[in-house]
PDB file of C-alpha atoms in Angstrom:
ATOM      1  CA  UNK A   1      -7.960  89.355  22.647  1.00  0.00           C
ATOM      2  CA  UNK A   2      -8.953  86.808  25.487  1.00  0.00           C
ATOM      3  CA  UNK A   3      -8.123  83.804  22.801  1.00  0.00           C
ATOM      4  CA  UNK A   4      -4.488  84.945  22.057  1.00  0.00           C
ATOM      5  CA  UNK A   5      -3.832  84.007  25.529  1.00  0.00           C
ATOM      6  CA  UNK A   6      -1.867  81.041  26.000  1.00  0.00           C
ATOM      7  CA  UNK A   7      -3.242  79.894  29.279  1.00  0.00           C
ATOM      8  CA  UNK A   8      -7.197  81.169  28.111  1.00  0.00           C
ATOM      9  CA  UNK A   9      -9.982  78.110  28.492  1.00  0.00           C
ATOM     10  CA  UNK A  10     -13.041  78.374  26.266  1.00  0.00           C
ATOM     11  CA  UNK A  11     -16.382  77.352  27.757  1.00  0.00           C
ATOM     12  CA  UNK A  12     -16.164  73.731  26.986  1.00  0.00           C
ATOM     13  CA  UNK A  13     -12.888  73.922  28.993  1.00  0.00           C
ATOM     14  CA  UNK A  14     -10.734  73.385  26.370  1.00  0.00           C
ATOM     15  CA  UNK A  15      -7.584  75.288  25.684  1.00  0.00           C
ATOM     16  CA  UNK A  16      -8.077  77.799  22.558  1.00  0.00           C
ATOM     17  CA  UNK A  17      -4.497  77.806  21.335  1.00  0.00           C
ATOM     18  CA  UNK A  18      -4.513  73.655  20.843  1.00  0.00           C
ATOM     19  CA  UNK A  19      -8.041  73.688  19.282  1.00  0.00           C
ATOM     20  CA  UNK A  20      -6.054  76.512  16.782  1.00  0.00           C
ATOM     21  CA  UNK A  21      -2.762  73.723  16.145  1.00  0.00           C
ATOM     22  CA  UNK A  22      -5.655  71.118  15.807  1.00  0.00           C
ATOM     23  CA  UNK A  23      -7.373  73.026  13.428  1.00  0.00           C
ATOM     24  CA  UNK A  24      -4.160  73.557  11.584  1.00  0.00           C
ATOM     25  CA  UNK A  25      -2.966  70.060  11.313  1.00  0.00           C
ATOM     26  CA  UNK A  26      -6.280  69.069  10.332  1.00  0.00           C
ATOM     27  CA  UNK A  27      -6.098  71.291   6.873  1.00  0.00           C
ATOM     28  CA  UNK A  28      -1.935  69.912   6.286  1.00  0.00           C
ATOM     29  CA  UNK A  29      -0.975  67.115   4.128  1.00  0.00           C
ATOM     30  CA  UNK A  30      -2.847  63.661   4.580  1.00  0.00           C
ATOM     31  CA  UNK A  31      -0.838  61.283   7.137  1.00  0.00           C
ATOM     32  CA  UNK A  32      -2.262  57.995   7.526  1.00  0.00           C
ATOM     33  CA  UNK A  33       0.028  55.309   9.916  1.00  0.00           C
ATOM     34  CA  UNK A  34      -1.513  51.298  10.307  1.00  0.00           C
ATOM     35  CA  UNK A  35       0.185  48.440  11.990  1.00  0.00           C
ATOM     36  CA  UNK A  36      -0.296  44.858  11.541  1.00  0.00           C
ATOM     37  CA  UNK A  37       1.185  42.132  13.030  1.00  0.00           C
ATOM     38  CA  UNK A  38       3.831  41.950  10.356  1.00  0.00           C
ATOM     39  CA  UNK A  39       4.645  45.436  10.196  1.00  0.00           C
ATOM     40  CA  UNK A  40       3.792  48.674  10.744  1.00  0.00           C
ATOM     41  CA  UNK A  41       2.930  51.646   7.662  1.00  0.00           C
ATOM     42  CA  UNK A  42       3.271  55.586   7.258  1.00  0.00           C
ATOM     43  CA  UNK A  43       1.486  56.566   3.868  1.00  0.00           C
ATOM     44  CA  UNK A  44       2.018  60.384   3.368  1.00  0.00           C
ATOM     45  CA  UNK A  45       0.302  62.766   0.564  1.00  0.00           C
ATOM     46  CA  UNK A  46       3.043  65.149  -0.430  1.00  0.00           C
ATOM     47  CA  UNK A  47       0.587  67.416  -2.220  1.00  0.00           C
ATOM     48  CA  UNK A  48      -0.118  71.148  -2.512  1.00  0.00           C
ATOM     49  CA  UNK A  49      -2.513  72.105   0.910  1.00  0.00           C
ATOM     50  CA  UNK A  50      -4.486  74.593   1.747  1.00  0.00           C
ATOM     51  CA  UNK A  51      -1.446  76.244   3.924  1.00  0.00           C
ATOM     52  CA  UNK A  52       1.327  76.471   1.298  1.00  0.00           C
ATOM     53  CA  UNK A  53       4.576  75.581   2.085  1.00  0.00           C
ATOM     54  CA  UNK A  54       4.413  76.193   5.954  1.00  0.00           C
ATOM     55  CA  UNK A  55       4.039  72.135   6.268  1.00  0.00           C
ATOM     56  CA  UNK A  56       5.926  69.238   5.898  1.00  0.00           C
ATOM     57  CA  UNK A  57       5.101  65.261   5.487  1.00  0.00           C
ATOM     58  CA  UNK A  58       7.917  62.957   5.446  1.00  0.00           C
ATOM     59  CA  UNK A  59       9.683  60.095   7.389  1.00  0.00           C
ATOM     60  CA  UNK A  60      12.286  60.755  10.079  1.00  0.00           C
ATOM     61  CA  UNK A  61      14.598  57.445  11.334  1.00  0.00           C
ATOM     62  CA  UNK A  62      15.561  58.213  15.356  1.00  0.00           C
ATOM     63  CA  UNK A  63      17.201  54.910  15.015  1.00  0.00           C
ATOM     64  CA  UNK A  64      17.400  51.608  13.735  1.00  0.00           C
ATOM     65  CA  UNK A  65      14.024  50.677  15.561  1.00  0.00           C
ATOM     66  CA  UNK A  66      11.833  53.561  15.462  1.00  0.00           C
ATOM     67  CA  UNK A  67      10.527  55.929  12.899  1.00  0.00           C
ATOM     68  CA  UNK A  68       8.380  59.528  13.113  1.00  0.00           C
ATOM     69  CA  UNK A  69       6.419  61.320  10.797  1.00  0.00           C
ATOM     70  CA  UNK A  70       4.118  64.558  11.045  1.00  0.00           C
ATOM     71  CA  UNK A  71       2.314  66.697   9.515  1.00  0.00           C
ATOM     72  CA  UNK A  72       1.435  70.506  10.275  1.00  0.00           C
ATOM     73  CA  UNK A  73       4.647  73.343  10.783  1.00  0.00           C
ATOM     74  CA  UNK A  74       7.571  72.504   9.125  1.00  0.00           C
ATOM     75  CA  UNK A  75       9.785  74.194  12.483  1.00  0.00           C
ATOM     76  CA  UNK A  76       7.716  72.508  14.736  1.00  0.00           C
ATOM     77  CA  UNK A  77       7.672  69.051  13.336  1.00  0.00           C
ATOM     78  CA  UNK A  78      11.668  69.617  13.404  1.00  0.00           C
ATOM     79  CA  UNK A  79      12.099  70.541  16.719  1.00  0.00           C
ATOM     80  CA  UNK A  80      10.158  67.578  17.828  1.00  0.00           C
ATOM     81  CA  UNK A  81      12.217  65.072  15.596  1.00  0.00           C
ATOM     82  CA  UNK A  82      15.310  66.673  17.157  1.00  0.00           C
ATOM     83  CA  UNK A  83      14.487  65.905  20.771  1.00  0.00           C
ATOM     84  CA  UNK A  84      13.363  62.700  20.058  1.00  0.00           C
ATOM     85  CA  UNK A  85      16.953  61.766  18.438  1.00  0.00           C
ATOM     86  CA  UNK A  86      18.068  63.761  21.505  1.00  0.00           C
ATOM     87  CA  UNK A  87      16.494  61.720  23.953  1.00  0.00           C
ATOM     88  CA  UNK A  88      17.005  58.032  22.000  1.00  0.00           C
ATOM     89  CA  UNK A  89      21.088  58.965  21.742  1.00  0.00           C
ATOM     90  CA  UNK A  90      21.382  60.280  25.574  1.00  0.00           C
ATOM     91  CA  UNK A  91      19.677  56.955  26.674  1.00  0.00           C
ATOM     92  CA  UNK A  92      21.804  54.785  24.524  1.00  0.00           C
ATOM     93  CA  UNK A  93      24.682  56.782  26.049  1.00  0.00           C
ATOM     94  CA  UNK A  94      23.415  56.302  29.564  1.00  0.00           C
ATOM     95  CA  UNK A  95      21.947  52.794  29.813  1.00  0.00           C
ATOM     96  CA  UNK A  96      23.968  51.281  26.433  1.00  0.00           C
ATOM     97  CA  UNK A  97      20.831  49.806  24.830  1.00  0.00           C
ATOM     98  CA  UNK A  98      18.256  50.830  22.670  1.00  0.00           C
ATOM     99  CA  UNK A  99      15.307  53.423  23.890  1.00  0.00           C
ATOM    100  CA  UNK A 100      11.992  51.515  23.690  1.00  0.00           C
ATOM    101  CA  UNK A 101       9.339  52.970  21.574  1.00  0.00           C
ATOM    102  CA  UNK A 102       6.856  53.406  24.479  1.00  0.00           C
ATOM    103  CA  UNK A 103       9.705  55.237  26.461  1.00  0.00           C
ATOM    104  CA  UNK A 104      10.193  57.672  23.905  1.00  0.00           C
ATOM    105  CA  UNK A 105       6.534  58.383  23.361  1.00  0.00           C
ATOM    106  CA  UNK A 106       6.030  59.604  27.307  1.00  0.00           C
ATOM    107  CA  UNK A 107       9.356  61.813  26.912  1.00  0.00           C
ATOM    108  CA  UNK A 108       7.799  63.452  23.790  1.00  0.00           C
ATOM    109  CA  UNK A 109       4.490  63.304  25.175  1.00  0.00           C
ATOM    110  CA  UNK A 110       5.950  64.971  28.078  1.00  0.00           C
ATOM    111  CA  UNK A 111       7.943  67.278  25.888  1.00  0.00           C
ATOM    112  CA  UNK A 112       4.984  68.584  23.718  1.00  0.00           C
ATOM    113  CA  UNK A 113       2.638  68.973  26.585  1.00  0.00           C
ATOM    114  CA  UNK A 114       4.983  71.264  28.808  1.00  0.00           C
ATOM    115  CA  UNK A 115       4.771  74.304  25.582  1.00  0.00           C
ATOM    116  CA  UNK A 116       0.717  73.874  26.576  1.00  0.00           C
ATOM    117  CA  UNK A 117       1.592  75.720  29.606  1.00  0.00           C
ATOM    118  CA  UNK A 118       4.849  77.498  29.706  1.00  0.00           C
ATOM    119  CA  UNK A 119       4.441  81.738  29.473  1.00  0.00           C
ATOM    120  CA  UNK A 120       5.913  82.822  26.543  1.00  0.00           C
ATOM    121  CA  UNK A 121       5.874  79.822  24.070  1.00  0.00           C
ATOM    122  CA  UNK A 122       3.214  78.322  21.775  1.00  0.00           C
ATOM    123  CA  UNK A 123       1.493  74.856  21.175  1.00  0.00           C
ATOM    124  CA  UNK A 124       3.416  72.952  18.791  1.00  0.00           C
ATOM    125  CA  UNK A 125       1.230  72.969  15.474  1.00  0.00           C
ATOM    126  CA  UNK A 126       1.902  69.621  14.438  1.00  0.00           C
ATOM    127  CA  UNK A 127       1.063  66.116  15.079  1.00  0.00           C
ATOM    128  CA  UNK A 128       3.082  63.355  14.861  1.00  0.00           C
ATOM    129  CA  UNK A 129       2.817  59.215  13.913  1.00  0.00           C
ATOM    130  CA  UNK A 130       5.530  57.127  15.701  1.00  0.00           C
ATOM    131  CA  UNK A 131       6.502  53.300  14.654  1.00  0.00           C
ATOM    132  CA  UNK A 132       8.648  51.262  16.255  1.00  0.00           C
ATOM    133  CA  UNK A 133       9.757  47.959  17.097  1.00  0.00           C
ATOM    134  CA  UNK A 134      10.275  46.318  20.434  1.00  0.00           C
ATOM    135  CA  UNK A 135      10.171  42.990  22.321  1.00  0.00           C
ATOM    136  CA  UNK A 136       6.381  42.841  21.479  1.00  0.00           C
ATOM    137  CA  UNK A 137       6.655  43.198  17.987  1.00  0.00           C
ATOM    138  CA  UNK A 138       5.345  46.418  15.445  1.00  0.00           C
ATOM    139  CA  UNK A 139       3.818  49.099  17.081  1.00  0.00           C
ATOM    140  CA  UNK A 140       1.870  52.453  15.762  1.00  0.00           C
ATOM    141  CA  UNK A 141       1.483  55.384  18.336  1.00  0.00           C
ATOM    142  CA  UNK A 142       0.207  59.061  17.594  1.00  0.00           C
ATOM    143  CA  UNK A 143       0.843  61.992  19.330  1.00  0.00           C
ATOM    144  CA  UNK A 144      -1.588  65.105  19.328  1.00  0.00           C
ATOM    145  CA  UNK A 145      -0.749  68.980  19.612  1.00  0.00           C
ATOM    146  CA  UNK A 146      -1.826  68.881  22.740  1.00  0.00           C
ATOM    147  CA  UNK A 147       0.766  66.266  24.208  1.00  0.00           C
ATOM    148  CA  UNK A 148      -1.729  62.987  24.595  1.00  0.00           C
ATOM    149  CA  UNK A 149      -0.569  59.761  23.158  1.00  0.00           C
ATOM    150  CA  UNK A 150      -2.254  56.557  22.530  1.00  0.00           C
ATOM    151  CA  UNK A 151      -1.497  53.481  20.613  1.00  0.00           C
ATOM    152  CA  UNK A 152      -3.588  52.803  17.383  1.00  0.00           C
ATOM    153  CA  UNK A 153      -3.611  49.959  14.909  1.00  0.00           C
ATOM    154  CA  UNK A 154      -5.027  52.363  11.877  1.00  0.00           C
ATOM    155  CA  UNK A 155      -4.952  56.851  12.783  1.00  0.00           C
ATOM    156  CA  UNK A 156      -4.339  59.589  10.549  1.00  0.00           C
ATOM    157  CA  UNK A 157      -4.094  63.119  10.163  1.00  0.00           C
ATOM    158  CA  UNK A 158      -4.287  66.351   8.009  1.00  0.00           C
ATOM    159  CA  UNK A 159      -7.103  66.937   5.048  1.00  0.00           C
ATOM    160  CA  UNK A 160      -9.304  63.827   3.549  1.00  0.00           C
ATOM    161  CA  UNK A 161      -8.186  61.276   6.615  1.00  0.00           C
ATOM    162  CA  UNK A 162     -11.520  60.711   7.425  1.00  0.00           C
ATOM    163  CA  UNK A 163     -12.315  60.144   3.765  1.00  0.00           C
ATOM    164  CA  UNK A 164      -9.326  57.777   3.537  1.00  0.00           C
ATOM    165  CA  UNK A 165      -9.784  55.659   7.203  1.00  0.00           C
ATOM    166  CA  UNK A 166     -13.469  55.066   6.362  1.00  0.00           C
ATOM    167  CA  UNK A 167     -11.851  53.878   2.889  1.00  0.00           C
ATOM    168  CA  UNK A 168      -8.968  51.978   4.526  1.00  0.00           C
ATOM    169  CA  UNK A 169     -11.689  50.352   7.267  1.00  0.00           C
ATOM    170  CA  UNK A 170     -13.724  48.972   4.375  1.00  0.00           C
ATOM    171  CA  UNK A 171     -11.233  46.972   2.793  1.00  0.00           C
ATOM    172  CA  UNK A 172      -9.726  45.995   5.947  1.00  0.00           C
ATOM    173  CA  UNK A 173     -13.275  44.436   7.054  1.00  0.00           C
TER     174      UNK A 173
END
């Protein structure tokens, strides 16, 4: 029963409840995100998983400039998209211009990381692909169960993304 613990470390350190999410996201639908310097690309795989229909894979507009997608839980995914249209609307409110994509990343970052260590709450079993447009052009950011962001120019999630990066890398070369 140690592992159900929310707060339990295993003995590489690592917290067992986000290896579970990332073991979960990594047997949802395929999500695959590149950016170029024209542009930048979500390409989903809407079919039948392992899981059933506990997931969900499509593209969610937080505004004009910035895009998310996910796969993993269905809720989870949604409560994420909802704070991030939260957060994008009460900045526009407050400062009257557009939230920059790098902005929004740290609030969800933020967001997602915090239900790592509140009692009473799980990891959110889903991870997420952000795109977005700014002053410096395209840009492609993912986001982990675990909270942790980075910036990538080619990432992807869920079953067969290894398969289809390695494929994606070759033609790229």
């Amino acid at each position: 029963m140690k592992d159900r613990n929310l707060v339990s470390f295993d003995s590489r350190g690592h917290l067992t409840q986000i290896d579970y999410a990332k073991r979960y996201v990594s047997l949802s639908n395929t999500l695959l995100g590149m950016n170029t310097s024209n542009g930048s690309v979500i390409l989903l795989n809407n079919s039948s998983s392992k899981l059933g229909n506990f997931i969900d894979s499509n593209i969610y507009i937080i505004n004009k400039f910035i895009c998310i997608s996910g796969t993993g839980m269905f809720a989870d995914l949604k409560v994420i998209i909802k704070r991030a249209r939260k957060d994008a609307m009460t900045f526009y409110y407050n400062f009257g211009e557009k939230i920059s994509t790098h902005y929004l990343i740290k609030k969800l970052s933020f967001f997602i990381q915090e239900y790592t260590q509140q009692s009473g709450v799980r990891p959110f079993g889903t991870s997420i692909l952000i795109i977005g447009c700014d002053e410096n052009g395209p840009c492609l950011y993912r986001i982990n169960p675990g909270g942790t962001y980075s910036k990538n120019y080619l990432c992807g999630f869920g079953e067969n993304s290894i398969e289809c990066l390695q494929f994606l890398e070759k033609k790229m070369e």
